[in-house]
Amino acid sequence: MKVLFVNACMRGEKSRTLELCRDYLEKLQAAYPQAEIEEVDLTTLDIQVQDGAFIERRDAFLRAGDFSDEMFNLAKQLIAADHVVIGAPYWDLSFPAKLKMYLERCSVDKLTFIYDDQGVPHGQCRAKALTYITTAGGYIGDMNFGFDYVKGLCSMLFGIREFHFAAADGIDIIGVDVAARMAEAKSKFTEILREI
Ligand SMILES: Cc1cc2nc3c(=O)[nH]c(=O)nc-3n(C[C@H](O)[C@H](O)[C@H](O)COP(=O)(O)O)c2cc1C
């Protein structure tokens, strides 16, 4: 099983979200010793914003059916994964912009998804399930826009069918027992891993 860890924990080693992700990945490795975990570290990934010039260049490749350029490598890596893990802190009610840039780069017509004659997209990702891990300063409640967006994109276009979510939220609120909130989020992982 190829596991792709998309690390959008922008604060690096200081990130509590990264702490949760590492716990999830350790448990995953223990449950599936054969799993190969590959990481895309968005904190260091050099990625250009997709502006008009970029899209024109990309469209020329798409018209030629040529996906050999390195701009398609992230999409190919995502398509080939058997399980996807996204770790991203809750920023401005969603997630850091670098994750949006990554998802845009992965979202390629005729590669990540193929439209049929009826205009229905068929997602090409091998992964059945995606796990989204986050932490938030306040309570996320029904404003889970980051996860909801990832779920929408990855189910509608990329073909991933099952989504799991784990969060330690409220952890910047004074008086909240941060260790308990983190432990509570970690306790969900074993259950999630049974379902992937
Ligand atoms: C740029 C930025 C935006 C944030 N936006 C929100 C927000 O909209 N709602 C919220 O509850 N917390 C927000 N926070 C707090 C973080 O969600 C919280 O500190 C989280 O645990 C950070 O994760 P990390 O430790 O993995 O970096 C924000 C923090 C930063 C740095």
PDB file of C-alpha atoms and ligand atoms in Angstrom:
ATOM      1  CA  MET A   1       0.000   0.000   0.000  1.00  0.00           C
ATOM      2  CA  LYS A   2       1.344   3.387  -1.046  1.00  0.00           C
ATOM      3  CA  VAL A   3       0.426   6.118   1.418  1.00  0.00           C
ATOM      4  CA  LEU A   4       0.766   9.737   0.409  1.00  0.00           C
ATOM      5  CA  PHE A   5       1.151  12.209   3.270  1.00  0.00           C
ATOM      6  CA  VAL A   6       0.438  15.767   2.149  1.00  0.00           C
ATOM      7  CA  ASN A   7       2.043  17.861   4.854  1.00  0.00           C
ATOM      8  CA  ALA A   8       0.574  21.366   4.972  1.00  0.00           C
ATOM      9  CA  CYS A   9       1.662  21.956   8.571  1.00  0.00           C
ATOM     10  CA  MET A  10       3.285  25.270   7.828  1.00  0.00           C
ATOM     11  CA  ARG A  11       4.813  25.758  11.298  1.00  0.00           C
ATOM     12  CA  GLY A  12       6.983  22.686  10.843  1.00  0.00           C
ATOM     13  CA  GLU A  13       8.254  21.130  14.054  1.00  0.00           C
ATOM     14  CA  LYS A  14       6.166  23.540  16.171  1.00  0.00           C
ATOM     15  CA  SER A  15       2.946  22.327  14.575  1.00  0.00           C
ATOM     16  CA  ARG A  16       0.466  20.438  16.734  1.00  0.00           C
ATOM     17  CA  THR A  17      -1.228  19.229  13.548  1.00  0.00           C
ATOM     18  CA  LEU A  18       2.068  17.621  12.527  1.00  0.00           C
ATOM     19  CA  GLU A  19       2.184  15.897  15.930  1.00  0.00           C
ATOM     20  CA  LEU A  20      -1.238  14.368  15.215  1.00  0.00           C
ATOM     21  CA  CYS A  21      -0.180  13.360  11.693  1.00  0.00           C
ATOM     22  CA  ARG A  22       2.930  11.618  12.955  1.00  0.00           C
ATOM     23  CA  ASP A  23       0.864   9.672  15.474  1.00  0.00           C
ATOM     24  CA  TYR A  24      -1.561   8.646  12.709  1.00  0.00           C
ATOM     25  CA  LEU A  25       1.270   7.578  10.402  1.00  0.00           C
ATOM     26  CA  GLU A  26       3.013   5.605  13.166  1.00  0.00           C
ATOM     27  CA  LYS A  27      -0.206   3.746  13.909  1.00  0.00           C
ATOM     28  CA  LEU A  28      -0.757   3.199  10.201  1.00  0.00           C
ATOM     29  CA  GLN A  29       2.732   1.747   9.800  1.00  0.00           C
ATOM     30  CA  ALA A  30       2.139  -0.566  12.770  1.00  0.00           C
ATOM     31  CA  ALA A  31      -1.219  -1.723  11.378  1.00  0.00           C
ATOM     32  CA  TYR A  32       0.091  -2.093   7.807  1.00  0.00           C
ATOM     33  CA  PRO A  33       3.816  -2.950   8.040  1.00  0.00           C
ATOM     34  CA  GLN A  34       4.065  -3.180   4.228  1.00  0.00           C
ATOM     35  CA  ALA A  35       2.842   0.394   3.763  1.00  0.00           C
ATOM     36  CA  GLU A  36       5.246   2.733   1.986  1.00  0.00           C
ATOM     37  CA  ILE A  37       4.750   6.267   3.232  1.00  0.00           C
ATOM     38  CA  GLU A  38       5.722   9.057   0.877  1.00  0.00           C
ATOM     39  CA  GLU A  39       5.547  12.695   1.983  1.00  0.00           C
ATOM     40  CA  VAL A  40       4.918  15.866   0.015  1.00  0.00           C
ATOM     41  CA  ASP A  41       6.195  18.603   2.293  1.00  0.00           C
ATOM     42  CA  LEU A  42       4.315  21.732   1.308  1.00  0.00           C
ATOM     43  CA  THR A  43       6.381  23.833   3.712  1.00  0.00           C
ATOM     44  CA  THR A  44       9.389  23.474   1.386  1.00  0.00           C
ATOM     45  CA  LEU A  45       7.730  22.663  -1.946  1.00  0.00           C
ATOM     46  CA  ASP A  46       8.616  25.244  -4.582  1.00  0.00           C
ATOM     47  CA  ILE A  47       5.354  25.715  -6.443  1.00  0.00           C
ATOM     48  CA  GLN A  48       4.266  28.556  -8.689  1.00  0.00           C
ATOM     49  CA  VAL A  49       0.802  30.128  -8.565  1.00  0.00           C
ATOM     50  CA  GLN A  50      -1.219  29.014 -11.578  1.00  0.00           C
ATOM     51  CA  ASP A  51      -1.612  32.312 -13.422  1.00  0.00           C
ATOM     52  CA  GLY A  52      -2.768  32.897 -16.995  1.00  0.00           C
ATOM     53  CA  ALA A  53       0.609  32.139 -18.555  1.00  0.00           C
ATOM     54  CA  PHE A  54       0.893  28.891 -16.597  1.00  0.00           C
ATOM     55  CA  ILE A  55      -2.585  27.750 -17.637  1.00  0.00           C
ATOM     56  CA  GLU A  56      -1.818  28.530 -21.302  1.00  0.00           C
ATOM     57  CA  ARG A  57       1.323  26.438 -21.119  1.00  0.00           C
ATOM     58  CA  ARG A  58      -0.568  23.635 -19.385  1.00  0.00           C
ATOM     59  CA  ASP A  59      -3.448  23.782 -21.909  1.00  0.00           C
ATOM     60  CA  ALA A  60      -0.965  23.312 -24.755  1.00  0.00           C
ATOM     61  CA  PHE A  61       0.265  20.091 -23.111  1.00  0.00           C
ATOM     62  CA  LEU A  62      -3.325  18.940 -22.517  1.00  0.00           C
ATOM     63  CA  ARG A  63      -4.267  19.563 -26.172  1.00  0.00           C
ATOM     64  CA  ALA A  64      -1.255  17.487 -27.228  1.00  0.00           C
ATOM     65  CA  GLY A  65      -2.103  14.758 -24.685  1.00  0.00           C
ATOM     66  CA  ASP A  66       1.427  15.167 -23.363  1.00  0.00           C
ATOM     67  CA  PHE A  67       1.716  14.693 -19.588  1.00  0.00           C
ATOM     68  CA  SER A  68       5.479  14.280 -19.496  1.00  0.00           C
ATOM     69  CA  ASP A  69       6.266  17.766 -18.132  1.00  0.00           C
ATOM     70  CA  GLU A  70       7.277  17.950 -14.466  1.00  0.00           C
ATOM     71  CA  MET A  71       4.192  20.135 -13.800  1.00  0.00           C
ATOM     72  CA  PHE A  72       2.137  16.900 -13.859  1.00  0.00           C
ATOM     73  CA  ASN A  73       4.289  14.986 -11.369  1.00  0.00           C
ATOM     74  CA  LEU A  74       2.251  15.901  -8.269  1.00  0.00           C
ATOM     75  CA  ALA A  75      -0.970  14.792  -9.981  1.00  0.00           C
ATOM     76  CA  LYS A  76       0.607  11.480 -11.031  1.00  0.00           C
ATOM     77  CA  GLN A  77       1.878  10.885  -7.498  1.00  0.00           C
ATOM     78  CA  LEU A  78      -1.595  11.543  -6.056  1.00  0.00           C
ATOM     79  CA  ILE A  79      -3.287   9.263  -8.601  1.00  0.00           C
ATOM     80  CA  ALA A  80      -0.904   6.399  -7.752  1.00  0.00           C
ATOM     81  CA  ALA A  81      -1.474   6.538  -3.964  1.00  0.00           C
ATOM     82  CA  ASP A  82      -3.615   3.885  -2.269  1.00  0.00           C
ATOM     83  CA  HIS A  83      -4.351   6.093   0.721  1.00  0.00           C
ATOM     84  CA  VAL A  84      -4.048   9.857   1.149  1.00  0.00           C
ATOM     85  CA  VAL A  85      -3.429  11.702   4.407  1.00  0.00           C
ATOM     86  CA  ILE A  86      -3.705  15.484   4.505  1.00  0.00           C
ATOM     87  CA  GLY A  87      -2.431  17.344   7.546  1.00  0.00           C
ATOM     88  CA  ALA A  88      -3.341  21.021   7.618  1.00  0.00           C
ATOM     89  CA  PRO A  89      -3.965  23.493  10.438  1.00  0.00           C
ATOM     90  CA  TYR A  90      -7.275  25.369  10.501  1.00  0.00           C
ATOM     91  CA  TRP A  91      -6.368  28.762   9.077  1.00  0.00           C
ATOM     92  CA  ASP A  92      -8.897  31.480   8.371  1.00  0.00           C
ATOM     93  CA  LEU A  93     -11.743  28.961   8.524  1.00  0.00           C
ATOM     94  CA  SER A  94     -10.061  26.606   6.061  1.00  0.00           C
ATOM     95  CA  PHE A  95      -6.396  25.701   5.454  1.00  0.00           C
ATOM     96  CA  PRO A  96      -3.098  27.325   4.398  1.00  0.00           C
ATOM     97  CA  ALA A  97      -2.974  28.645   0.820  1.00  0.00           C
ATOM     98  CA  LYS A  98      -0.136  26.316  -0.105  1.00  0.00           C
ATOM     99  CA  LEU A  99      -2.552  23.395   0.123  1.00  0.00           C
ATOM    100  CA  LYS A 100      -4.879  25.101  -2.362  1.00  0.00           C
ATOM    101  CA  MET A 101      -1.946  25.588  -4.706  1.00  0.00           C
ATOM    102  CA  TYR A 102      -1.080  21.894  -4.356  1.00  0.00           C
ATOM    103  CA  LEU A 103      -4.667  20.797  -5.056  1.00  0.00           C
ATOM    104  CA  GLU A 104      -4.850  23.072  -8.114  1.00  0.00           C
ATOM    105  CA  ARG A 105      -1.677  21.494  -9.426  1.00  0.00           C
ATOM    106  CA  CYS A 106      -3.132  18.017  -8.911  1.00  0.00           C
ATOM    107  CA  SER A 107      -6.427  18.862 -10.567  1.00  0.00           C
ATOM    108  CA  VAL A 108      -5.787  18.098 -14.233  1.00  0.00           C
ATOM    109  CA  ASP A 109      -8.436  17.345 -16.856  1.00  0.00           C
ATOM    110  CA  LYS A 110      -7.706  14.042 -18.673  1.00  0.00           C
ATOM    111  CA  LEU A 111      -5.256  13.012 -15.947  1.00  0.00           C
ATOM    112  CA  THR A 112      -6.831  13.239 -12.467  1.00  0.00           C
ATOM    113  CA  PHE A 113     -10.335  13.086 -13.955  1.00  0.00           C
ATOM    114  CA  ILE A 114     -11.782  12.241 -17.348  1.00  0.00           C
ATOM    115  CA  TYR A 115     -15.170  13.497 -18.538  1.00  0.00           C
ATOM    116  CA  ASP A 116     -17.439  11.053 -20.361  1.00  0.00           C
ATOM    117  CA  ASP A 117     -19.773  11.963 -23.261  1.00  0.00           C
ATOM    118  CA  GLN A 118     -22.478  12.971 -20.779  1.00  0.00           C
ATOM    119  CA  GLY A 119     -20.129  15.452 -19.091  1.00  0.00           C
ATOM    120  CA  VAL A 120     -19.734  13.310 -15.989  1.00  0.00           C
ATOM    121  CA  PRO A 121     -16.220  13.381 -14.500  1.00  0.00           C
ATOM    122  CA  HIS A 122     -14.568  10.070 -13.647  1.00  0.00           C
ATOM    123  CA  GLY A 123     -11.897  10.438 -10.997  1.00  0.00           C
ATOM    124  CA  GLN A 124      -8.702   8.538 -11.659  1.00  0.00           C
ATOM    125  CA  CYS A 125      -7.300   8.327  -8.109  1.00  0.00           C
ATOM    126  CA  ARG A 126      -6.620   4.794  -6.914  1.00  0.00           C
ATOM    127  CA  ALA A 127      -7.136   5.747  -3.277  1.00  0.00           C
ATOM    128  CA  LYS A 128     -10.420   4.606  -1.787  1.00  0.00           C
ATOM    129  CA  ALA A 129     -10.006   6.752   1.324  1.00  0.00           C
ATOM    130  CA  LEU A 130      -8.544  10.066   2.437  1.00  0.00           C
ATOM    131  CA  THR A 131      -7.885  11.069   6.036  1.00  0.00           C
ATOM    132  CA  TYR A 132      -7.837  14.769   6.888  1.00  0.00           C
ATOM    133  CA  ILE A 133      -6.142  15.815  10.122  1.00  0.00           C
ATOM    134  CA  THR A 134      -6.256  19.283  11.625  1.00  0.00           C
ATOM    135  CA  THR A 135      -5.983  21.352  14.767  1.00  0.00           C
ATOM    136  CA  ALA A 136      -7.771  24.627  15.414  1.00  0.00           C
ATOM    137  CA  GLY A 137      -7.413  27.454  17.900  1.00  0.00           C
ATOM    138  CA  GLY A 138     -11.177  27.776  18.335  1.00  0.00           C
ATOM    139  CA  TYR A 139     -14.029  25.344  17.787  1.00  0.00           C
ATOM    140  CA  ILE A 140     -14.623  24.386  14.162  1.00  0.00           C
ATOM    141  CA  GLY A 141     -18.329  23.584  14.557  1.00  0.00           C
ATOM    142  CA  ASP A 142     -20.155  23.710  11.238  1.00  0.00           C
ATOM    143  CA  MET A 143     -17.486  25.943   9.653  1.00  0.00           C
ATOM    144  CA  ASN A 144     -15.362  23.029   8.491  1.00  0.00           C
ATOM    145  CA  PHE A 145     -14.713  24.672   5.138  1.00  0.00           C
ATOM    146  CA  GLY A 146     -11.206  23.267   4.642  1.00  0.00           C
ATOM    147  CA  PHE A 147     -12.217  19.641   5.044  1.00  0.00           C
ATOM    148  CA  ASP A 148     -15.516  20.164   3.224  1.00  0.00           C
ATOM    149  CA  TYR A 149     -13.674  21.639   0.244  1.00  0.00           C
ATOM    150  CA  VAL A 150     -11.160  18.776   0.115  1.00  0.00           C
ATOM    151  CA  LYS A 151     -14.009  16.285   0.381  1.00  0.00           C
ATOM    152  CA  GLY A 152     -15.947  18.007  -2.407  1.00  0.00           C
ATOM    153  CA  LEU A 153     -13.020  18.220  -4.796  1.00  0.00           C
ATOM    154  CA  CYS A 154     -11.649  14.746  -4.112  1.00  0.00           C
ATOM    155  CA  SER A 155     -15.042  13.029  -4.360  1.00  0.00           C
ATOM    156  CA  MET A 156     -16.505  15.004  -7.304  1.00  0.00           C
ATOM    157  CA  LEU A 157     -13.385  15.152  -9.434  1.00  0.00           C
ATOM    158  CA  PHE A 158     -10.640  12.868  -8.164  1.00  0.00           C
ATOM    159  CA  GLY A 159     -12.707   9.736  -7.477  1.00  0.00           C
ATOM    160  CA  ILE A 160     -11.886   9.224  -3.792  1.00  0.00           C
ATOM    161  CA  ARG A 161     -14.942   7.761  -2.079  1.00  0.00           C
ATOM    162  CA  GLU A 162     -14.381   7.724   1.672  1.00  0.00           C
ATOM    163  CA  PHE A 163     -13.288  10.530   3.949  1.00  0.00           C
ATOM    164  CA  HIS A 164     -12.141  10.479   7.545  1.00  0.00           C
ATOM    165  CA  PHE A 165     -11.656  13.537   9.714  1.00  0.00           C
ATOM    166  CA  ALA A 166      -9.837  14.016  13.008  1.00  0.00           C
ATOM    167  CA  ALA A 167      -9.279  17.312  14.811  1.00  0.00           C
ATOM    168  CA  ALA A 168      -8.073  18.723  18.074  1.00  0.00           C
ATOM    169  CA  ASP A 169      -9.961  22.006  18.124  1.00  0.00           C
ATOM    170  CA  GLY A 170     -10.341  24.733  20.741  1.00  0.00           C
ATOM    171  CA  ILE A 171      -6.690  24.307  21.668  1.00  0.00           C
ATOM    172  CA  ASP A 172      -5.816  28.039  21.761  1.00  0.00           C
ATOM    173  CA  ILE A 173      -8.665  28.815  24.153  1.00  0.00           C
ATOM    174  CA  ILE A 174      -7.395  29.778  27.601  1.00  0.00           C
ATOM    175  CA  GLY A 175      -8.163  27.082  30.146  1.00  0.00           C
ATOM    176  CA  VAL A 176      -8.633  24.287  27.617  1.00  0.00           C
ATOM    177  CA  ASP A 177      -6.767  21.088  28.462  1.00  0.00           C
ATOM    178  CA  VAL A 178      -4.660  20.936  25.293  1.00  0.00           C
ATOM    179  CA  ALA A 179      -3.074  17.574  26.085  1.00  0.00           C
ATOM    180  CA  ALA A 180      -6.526  16.050  26.613  1.00  0.00           C
ATOM    181  CA  ARG A 181      -7.827  17.494  23.303  1.00  0.00           C
ATOM    182  CA  MET A 182      -4.774  16.141  21.466  1.00  0.00           C
ATOM    183  CA  ALA A 183      -5.149  12.727  23.118  1.00  0.00           C
ATOM    184  CA  GLU A 184      -8.837  12.642  22.192  1.00  0.00           C
ATOM    185  CA  ALA A 185      -8.006  13.294  18.514  1.00  0.00           C
ATOM    186  CA  LYS A 186      -5.292  10.619  18.563  1.00  0.00           C
ATOM    187  CA  SER A 187      -7.702   8.106  20.080  1.00  0.00           C
ATOM    188  CA  LYS A 188      -9.785   8.227  16.884  1.00  0.00           C
ATOM    189  CA  PHE A 189      -6.939   7.004  14.706  1.00  0.00           C
ATOM    190  CA  THR A 190      -7.136   3.293  15.481  1.00  0.00           C
ATOM    191  CA  GLU A 191     -10.800   3.274  14.507  1.00  0.00           C
ATOM    192  CA  ILE A 192     -10.125   5.213  11.295  1.00  0.00           C
ATOM    193  CA  LEU A 193      -7.286   2.876  10.369  1.00  0.00           C
ATOM    194  CA  ARG A 194      -9.610  -0.108  10.600  1.00  0.00           C
ATOM    195  CA  GLU A 195     -11.689   1.427   7.816  1.00  0.00           C
ATOM    196  CA  ILE A 196      -9.113   2.558   5.286  1.00  0.00           C
TER     197      ILE A 196
HETATM  198  C1  LIG B   1      -2.662  32.308   9.912  1.00  0.00           C
HETATM  199  C2  LIG B   1      -3.506  31.672  10.984  1.00  0.00           C
HETATM  200  C3  LIG B   1      -4.878  31.646  10.835  1.00  0.00           C
HETATM  201  C4  LIG B   1      -5.673  31.067  11.816  1.00  0.00           C
HETATM  202  N1  LIG B   1      -7.028  31.056  11.641  1.00  0.00           N
HETATM  203  C5  LIG B   1      -7.815  30.466  12.584  1.00  0.00           C
HETATM  204  C6  LIG B   1      -9.229  30.445  12.434  1.00  0.00           C
HETATM  205  O1  LIG B   1      -9.801  30.930  11.464  1.00  0.00           O
HETATM  206  N2  LIG B   1      -9.967  29.855  13.401  1.00  0.00           N
HETATM  207  C7  LIG B   1      -9.391  29.277  14.508  1.00  0.00           C
HETATM  208  O2  LIG B   1     -10.103  28.707  15.330  1.00  0.00           O
HETATM  209  N3  LIG B   1      -8.051  29.278  14.666  1.00  0.00           N
HETATM  210  C8  LIG B   1      -7.248  29.856  13.739  1.00  0.00           C
HETATM  211  N4  LIG B   1      -5.890  29.865  13.902  1.00  0.00           N
HETATM  212  C9  LIG B   1      -5.298  29.144  15.034  1.00  0.00           C
HETATM  213  C10 LIG B   1      -4.853  27.743  14.591  1.00  0.00           C
HETATM  214  O3  LIG B   1      -5.924  27.025  14.022  1.00  0.00           O
HETATM  215  C11 LIG B   1      -4.306  26.908  15.735  1.00  0.00           C
HETATM  216  O4  LIG B   1      -3.315  27.604  16.470  1.00  0.00           O
HETATM  217  C12 LIG B   1      -3.769  25.576  15.212  1.00  0.00           C
HETATM  218  O5  LIG B   1      -3.608  24.667  16.261  1.00  0.00           O
HETATM  219  C13 LIG B   1      -2.425  25.773  14.484  1.00  0.00           C
HETATM  220  O6  LIG B   1      -1.962  24.524  14.074  1.00  0.00           O
HETATM  221  P1  LIG B   1      -0.421  24.123  14.139  1.00  0.00           P
HETATM  222  O7  LIG B   1      -0.015  24.055  15.591  1.00  0.00           O
HETATM  223  O8  LIG B   1      -0.402  22.805  13.468  1.00  0.00           O
HETATM  224  O9  LIG B   1       0.332  25.174  13.396  1.00  0.00           O
HETATM  225  C14 LIG B   1      -5.081  30.469  12.949  1.00  0.00           C
HETATM  226  C15 LIG B   1      -3.681  30.508  13.088  1.00  0.00           C
HETATM  227  C16 LIG B   1      -2.905  31.093  12.119  1.00  0.00           C
HETATM  228  C17 LIG B   1      -1.411  31.125  12.287  1.00  0.00           C
END
